[in-house]
């Protein structure tokens, strides 16, 4: 799961403006768990305590464990399979058979997690801890909360004798945290075992609920996401003694290229996901910010408006493709002219941006003395249309659990596995119902989710799957 800094900036501005008032706080963690919640907690704990890191973990073992829960709930063995292109790299694909009146619904989540060292954490990252109202562990949020919830939801629906109008496909995949390996995980399944996951549309991570001071303030639905490009700006020269400076200096050449990069802005292109984001976020703002967001939501690209919104680092990525310098290195001795200089640039491309166009702009910025090599690390994928049935279901269920909290469509400025499906014609919607704040430790130390938020998120997904499967 890839979280983005724009949310933090947006929520901070919402609270600072006083626009978010009276948002109902989600129910406190249950004092006594229901049988369904106890079962879910057991699934969640078991999945978390199976190490699924790339270095030492085993997603095959995790997939087999989740398969056992579904079989115990009444699924037929042929309907729950573990697909493992390599040892320790298994993926679970399960099918809850419906009447076939509608095309299948896909539920996607990844079960691999980023690395975590015991010496860095306050607790053992692969032992679930419940402390001070939080669950703490690697994967507590990303993405084992959603994975365990889906397993629990399908098990409950099976026990209830639910008869969906469409097949419900569950895919729990590996290698998402490695950027989407072509030899495994979601990429491999959609390109090599398409028949297993063919669906009308799917639900995945990518959107989430946002808390501020423990209170829910916004519920995001991700309709699309950016792809990313890695570029290197290199300059080389003969070097020499520092006492004999020359007009040509590779450090200056790369630095000047970075200055040109800083001054350059890619064209503004507000896609539908971003437009809806501004349209709905405007209602939560006041003053100039509200006016500017409302104008962009109505289609305005007035330069003054765009300039004001672009000054917010949390919003600029919604307006255009961005490229930013992230690393620099040069020289080999303090008393010698550098023989080489290099800058690393990270670009985030709009879903429909042309890589060749970005590559050409970067080459121009590099100039005649700086070699630019750009590599497309993820292929662009079209954004999903805001389906009325999906949005209506999310809004209705969200309102029942978190009254007064707005549902806001958005475009992710980082990536998830949804792009592999969107690239292949399967619309995906990033929405989990899992609320949290920016101190949740995802990809960092002491990853956590509030106990009440986990159970509320699981309830949201139960209601959403049941609604969409009809």
GROMACS .gro file of N, CA, C and O in nm, residues 42-111:
model
  280
   42UNK      N    1  -0.864  -1.373   1.459
   42UNK     CA    2  -0.778  -1.491   1.451
   42UNK      C    3  -0.714  -1.503   1.313
   42UNK      O    4  -0.595  -1.535   1.301
   43UNK      N    5  -0.791  -1.476   1.209
   43UNK     CA    6  -0.738  -1.479   1.073
   43UNK      C    7  -0.631  -1.372   1.056
   43UNK      O    8  -0.523  -1.397   1.001
   44UNK      N    9  -0.662  -1.254   1.103
   44UNK     CA   10  -0.571  -1.139   1.095
   44UNK      C   11  -0.440  -1.169   1.167
   44UNK      O   12  -0.331  -1.147   1.113
   45UNK      N   13  -0.448  -1.223   1.288
   45UNK     CA   14  -0.327  -1.253   1.364
   45UNK      C   15  -0.245  -1.361   1.295
   45UNK      O   16  -0.122  -1.350   1.284
   46UNK      N   17  -0.312  -1.467   1.248
   46UNK     CA   18  -0.238  -1.574   1.182
   46UNK      C   19  -0.164  -1.523   1.058
   46UNK      O   20  -0.047  -1.556   1.037
   47UNK      N   21  -0.233  -1.440   0.979
   47UNK     CA   22  -0.170  -1.390   0.857
   47UNK      C   23  -0.052  -1.298   0.890
   47UNK      O   24   0.054  -1.307   0.827
   48UNK      N   25  -0.068  -1.212   0.987
   48UNK     CA   26   0.040  -1.121   1.025
   48UNK      C   27   0.161  -1.197   1.077
   48UNK      O   28   0.276  -1.161   1.048
   49UNK      N   29   0.139  -1.303   1.152
   49UNK     CA   30   0.250  -1.373   1.215
   49UNK      C   31   0.319  -1.473   1.123
   49UNK      O   32   0.413  -1.542   1.165
   50UNK      N   33   0.277  -1.477   0.997
   50UNK     CA   34   0.351  -1.549   0.894
   50UNK      C   35   0.437  -1.446   0.821
   50UNK      O   36   0.385  -1.356   0.757
   51UNK      N   37   0.566  -1.458   0.834
   51UNK     CA   38   0.658  -1.363   0.771
   51UNK      C   39   0.646  -1.376   0.618
   51UNK      O   40   0.668  -1.483   0.562
   52UNK      N   41   0.612  -1.265   0.552
   52UNK     CA   42   0.597  -1.267   0.407
   52UNK      C   43   0.687  -1.162   0.340
   52UNK      O   44   0.655  -1.111   0.233
   53UNK      N   45   0.800  -1.128   0.403
   53UNK     CA   46   0.897  -1.040   0.340
   53UNK      C   47   0.964  -1.114   0.225
   53UNK      O   48   0.964  -1.238   0.219
   54UNK      N   49   1.027  -1.039   0.134
   54UNK     CA   50   1.096  -1.101   0.021
   54UNK      C   51   1.219  -1.177   0.068
   54UNK      O   52   1.250  -1.286   0.017
   55UNK      N   53   1.291  -1.124   0.168
   55UNK     CA   54   1.419  -1.183   0.207
   55UNK      C   55   1.403  -1.319   0.275
   55UNK      O   56   1.479  -1.412   0.245
   56UNK      N   57   1.307  -1.329   0.365
   56UNK     CA   58   1.297  -1.451   0.445
   56UNK      C   59   1.156  -1.506   0.455
   56UNK      O   60   1.134  -1.610   0.518
   57UNK      N   61   1.061  -1.440   0.394
   57UNK     CA   62   0.921  -1.478   0.411
   57UNK      C   63   0.872  -1.583   0.315
   57UNK      O   64   0.947  -1.635   0.230
   58UNK      N   65   0.743  -1.615   0.328
   58UNK     CA   66   0.684  -1.724   0.250
   58UNK      C   67   0.537  -1.694   0.224
   58UNK      O   68   0.452  -1.719   0.309
   59UNK      N   69   0.507  -1.637   0.108
   59UNK     CA   70   0.366  -1.608   0.076
   59UNK      C   71   0.290  -1.735   0.041
   59UNK      O   72   0.167  -1.736   0.047
   60UNK      N   73   0.361  -1.842   0.004
   60UNK     CA   74   0.292  -1.969  -0.019
   60UNK      C   75   0.232  -2.020   0.111
   60UNK      O   76   0.116  -2.064   0.114
   61UNK      N   77   0.308  -2.013   0.218
   61UNK     CA   78   0.257  -2.056   0.348
   61UNK      C   79   0.138  -1.971   0.390
   61UNK      O   80   0.037  -2.022   0.441
   62UNK      N   81   0.146  -1.840   0.368
   62UNK     CA   82   0.034  -1.752   0.402
   62UNK      C   83  -0.088  -1.783   0.317
   62UNK      O   84  -0.202  -1.786   0.367
   63UNK      N   85  -0.067  -1.810   0.189
   63UNK     CA   86  -0.178  -1.844   0.100
   63UNK      C   87  -0.245  -1.975   0.143
   63UNK      O   88  -0.368  -1.987   0.143
   64UNK      N   89  -0.163  -2.073   0.180
   64UNK     CA   90  -0.218  -2.201   0.226
   64UNK      C   91  -0.298  -2.183   0.354
   64UNK      O   92  -0.404  -2.246   0.373
   65UNK      N   93  -0.252  -2.097   0.443
   65UNK     CA   94  -0.324  -2.072   0.568
   65UNK      C   95  -0.459  -2.008   0.540
   65UNK      O   96  -0.562  -2.045   0.601
   66UNK      N   97  -0.464  -1.912   0.448
   66UNK     CA   98  -0.591  -1.848   0.415
   66UNK      C   99  -0.682  -1.945   0.339
   66UNK      O  100  -0.805  -1.942   0.355
   67UNK      N  101  -0.625  -2.030   0.260
   67UNK     CA  102  -0.705  -2.134   0.192
   67UNK      C  103  -0.773  -2.225   0.293
   67UNK      O  104  -0.891  -2.261   0.276
   68UNK      N  105  -0.702  -2.261   0.398
   68UNK     CA  106  -0.759  -2.349   0.501
   68UNK      C  107  -0.882  -2.284   0.565
   68UNK      O  108  -0.982  -2.353   0.594
   69UNK      N  109  -0.878  -2.153   0.588
   69UNK     CA  110  -0.994  -2.085   0.646
   69UNK      C  111  -1.114  -2.089   0.551
   69UNK      O  112  -1.227  -2.108   0.596
   70UNK      N  113  -1.089  -2.072   0.424
   70UNK     CA  114  -1.200  -2.073   0.328
   70UNK      C  115  -1.256  -2.213   0.313
   70UNK      O  116  -1.380  -2.231   0.302
   71UNK      N  117  -1.171  -2.314   0.312
   71UNK     CA  118  -1.220  -2.452   0.306
   71UNK      C  119  -1.303  -2.485   0.429
   71UNK      O  120  -1.409  -2.551   0.420
   72UNK      N  121  -1.258  -2.440   0.545
   72UNK     CA  122  -1.333  -2.465   0.668
   72UNK      C  123  -1.469  -2.396   0.666
   72UNK      O  124  -1.565  -2.443   0.731
   73UNK      N  125  -1.480  -2.288   0.591
   73UNK     CA  126  -1.606  -2.215   0.581
   73UNK      C  127  -1.702  -2.278   0.480
   73UNK      O  128  -1.818  -2.235   0.471
   74UNK      N  129  -1.656  -2.378   0.405
   74UNK     CA  130  -1.745  -2.446   0.313
   74UNK      C  131  -1.711  -2.432   0.166
   74UNK      O  132  -1.784  -2.484   0.080
   75UNK      N  133  -1.601  -2.366   0.133
   75UNK     CA  134  -1.560  -2.357  -0.008
   75UNK      C  135  -1.511  -2.494  -0.055
   75UNK      O  136  -1.448  -2.569   0.020
   76UNK      N  137  -1.538  -2.526  -0.181
   76UNK     CA  138  -1.491  -2.651  -0.239
   76UNK      C  139  -1.342  -2.639  -0.272
   76UNK      O  140  -1.296  -2.533  -0.315
   77UNK      N  141  -1.267  -2.746  -0.257
   77UNK     CA  142  -1.123  -2.740  -0.285
   77UNK      C  143  -1.089  -2.686  -0.424
   77UNK      O  144  -0.990  -2.614  -0.439
   78UNK      N  145  -1.170  -2.722  -0.524
   78UNK     CA  146  -1.141  -2.677  -0.660
   78UNK      C  147  -1.161  -2.526  -0.677
   78UNK      O  148  -1.113  -2.468  -0.776
   79UNK      N  149  -1.232  -2.464  -0.584
   79UNK     CA  150  -1.261  -2.320  -0.595
   79UNK      C  151  -1.160  -2.234  -0.519
   79UNK      O  152  -1.171  -2.111  -0.519
   80UNK      N  153  -1.063  -2.297  -0.455
   80UNK     CA  154  -0.961  -2.222  -0.381
   80UNK      C  155  -0.826  -2.283  -0.414
   80UNK      O  156  -0.797  -2.395  -0.373
   81UNK      N  157  -0.745  -2.209  -0.487
   81UNK     CA  158  -0.616  -2.264  -0.528
   81UNK      C  159  -0.501  -2.170  -0.494
   81UNK      O  160  -0.518  -2.048  -0.488
   82UNK      N  161  -0.387  -2.230  -0.472
   82UNK     CA  162  -0.264  -2.155  -0.450
   82UNK      C  163  -0.179  -2.169  -0.575
   82UNK      O  164  -0.143  -2.279  -0.615
   83UNK      N  165  -0.151  -2.055  -0.637
   83UNK     CA  166  -0.072  -2.052  -0.760
   83UNK      C  167   0.066  -2.000  -0.724
   83UNK      O  168   0.081  -1.885  -0.681
   84UNK      N  169   0.166  -2.084  -0.741
   84UNK     CA  170   0.302  -2.049  -0.697
   84UNK      C  171   0.401  -2.068  -0.811
   84UNK      O  172   0.450  -2.180  -0.833
   85UNK      N  173   0.434  -1.963  -0.885
   85UNK     CA  174   0.534  -1.975  -0.991
   85UNK      C  175   0.671  -2.016  -0.938
   85UNK      O  176   0.750  -2.075  -1.010
   86UNK      N  177   0.698  -1.982  -0.811
   86UNK     CA  178   0.825  -2.014  -0.748
   86UNK      C  179   0.799  -2.057  -0.603
   86UNK      O  180   0.699  -2.017  -0.543
   87UNK      N  181   0.887  -2.137  -0.545
   87UNK     CA  182   0.873  -2.170  -0.402
   87UNK      C  183   0.874  -2.043  -0.318
   87UNK      O  184   0.943  -1.947  -0.350
   88UNK      N  185   0.794  -2.043  -0.214
   88UNK     CA  186   0.780  -1.931  -0.120
   88UNK      C  187   0.713  -1.809  -0.182
   88UNK      O  188   0.708  -1.703  -0.122
   89UNK      N  189   0.660  -1.820  -0.305
   89UNK     CA  190   0.603  -1.704  -0.373
   89UNK      C  191   0.460  -1.731  -0.417
   89UNK      O  192   0.416  -1.685  -0.523
   90UNK      N  193   0.384  -1.802  -0.335
   90UNK     CA  194   0.249  -1.840  -0.374
   90UNK      C  195   0.148  -1.725  -0.366
   90UNK      O  196   0.164  -1.629  -0.290
   91UNK      N  197   0.044  -1.737  -0.448
   91UNK     CA  198  -0.069  -1.644  -0.451
   91UNK      C  199  -0.198  -1.724  -0.437
   91UNK      O  200  -0.209  -1.834  -0.493
   92UNK      N  201  -0.293  -1.670  -0.364
   92UNK     CA  202  -0.421  -1.737  -0.345
   92UNK      C  203  -0.523  -1.679  -0.442
   92UNK      O  204  -0.537  -1.556  -0.454
   93UNK      N  205  -0.597  -1.768  -0.511
   93UNK     CA  206  -0.710  -1.725  -0.594
   93UNK      C  207  -0.829  -1.812  -0.557
   93UNK      O  208  -0.823  -1.935  -0.568
   94UNK      N  209  -0.935  -1.748  -0.509
   94UNK     CA  210  -1.055  -1.820  -0.466
   94UNK      C  211  -1.176  -1.766  -0.541
   94UNK      O  212  -1.179  -1.648  -0.579
   95UNK      N  213  -1.276  -1.851  -0.560
   95UNK     CA  214  -1.397  -1.809  -0.632
   95UNK      C  215  -1.520  -1.849  -0.552
   95UNK      O  216  -1.543  -1.967  -0.522
   96UNK      N  217  -1.600  -1.748  -0.516
   96UNK     CA  218  -1.730  -1.766  -0.452
   96UNK      C  219  -1.832  -1.763  -0.567
   96UNK      O  220  -1.860  -1.658  -0.622
   97UNK      N  221  -1.885  -1.878  -0.601
   97UNK     CA  222  -1.969  -1.888  -0.721
   97UNK      C  223  -2.106  -1.827  -0.700
   97UNK      O  224  -2.170  -1.849  -0.596
   98UNK      N  225  -2.147  -1.746  -0.798
   98UNK     CA  226  -2.278  -1.684  -0.795
   98UNK      C  227  -2.366  -1.739  -0.906
   98UNK      O  228  -2.334  -1.839  -0.971
   99UNK      N  229  -2.478  -1.670  -0.929
   99UNK     CA  230  -2.574  -1.717  -1.028
   99UNK      C  231  -2.528  -1.692  -1.171
   99UNK      O  232  -2.582  -1.752  -1.265
  100UNK      N  233  -2.433  -1.602  -1.191
  100UNK     CA  234  -2.386  -1.570  -1.325
  100UNK      C  235  -2.468  -1.464  -1.396
  100UNK      O  236  -2.447  -1.437  -1.514
  101UNK      N  237  -2.561  -1.401  -1.325
  101UNK     CA  238  -2.641  -1.295  -1.387
  101UNK      C  239  -2.554  -1.175  -1.425
  101UNK      O  240  -2.586  -1.102  -1.518
  102UNK      N  241  -2.447  -1.154  -1.351
  102UNK     CA  242  -2.356  -1.043  -1.377
  102UNK      C  243  -2.213  -1.097  -1.387
  102UNK      O  244  -2.184  -1.208  -1.340
  103UNK      N  245  -2.125  -1.019  -1.445
  103UNK     CA  246  -1.986  -1.057  -1.455
  103UNK      C  247  -1.921  -1.052  -1.316
  103UNK      O  248  -1.968  -0.981  -1.228
  104UNK      N  249  -1.812  -1.125  -1.296
  104UNK     CA  250  -1.753  -1.136  -1.163
  104UNK      C  251  -1.703  -1.004  -1.104
  104UNK      O  252  -1.670  -0.909  -1.175
  105UNK      N  253  -1.696  -1.004  -0.972
  105UNK     CA  254  -1.636  -0.896  -0.893
  105UNK      C  255  -1.502  -0.948  -0.841
  105UNK      O  256  -1.496  -1.057  -0.785
  106UNK      N  257  -1.396  -0.869  -0.856
  106UNK     CA  258  -1.264  -0.907  -0.808
  106UNK      C  259  -1.231  -0.834  -0.678
  106UNK      O  260  -1.247  -0.713  -0.668
  107UNK      N  261  -1.184  -0.908  -0.580
  107UNK     CA  262  -1.132  -0.852  -0.455
  107UNK      C  263  -0.982  -0.878  -0.455
  107UNK      O  264  -0.938  -0.993  -0.455
  108UNK      N  265  -0.904  -0.773  -0.455
  108UNK     CA  266  -0.759  -0.783  -0.466
  108UNK      C  267  -0.690  -0.727  -0.343
  108UNK      O  268  -0.726  -0.619  -0.294
  109UNK      N  269  -0.591  -0.798  -0.293
  109UNK     CA  270  -0.507  -0.748  -0.183
  109UNK      C  271  -0.374  -0.822  -0.191
  109UNK      O  272  -0.367  -0.933  -0.243
  110UNK      N  273  -0.269  -0.761  -0.140
  110UNK     CA  274  -0.139  -0.830  -0.142
  110UNK      C  275  -0.102  -0.874  -0.001
  110UNK      O  276  -0.132  -0.807   0.098
  111UNK      N  277  -0.036  -0.989   0.004
  111UNK     CA  278  -0.001  -1.047   0.134
  111UNK      C  279   0.148  -1.038   0.163
  111UNK      O  280   0.192  -1.077   0.273
   0.00000   0.00000   0.00000
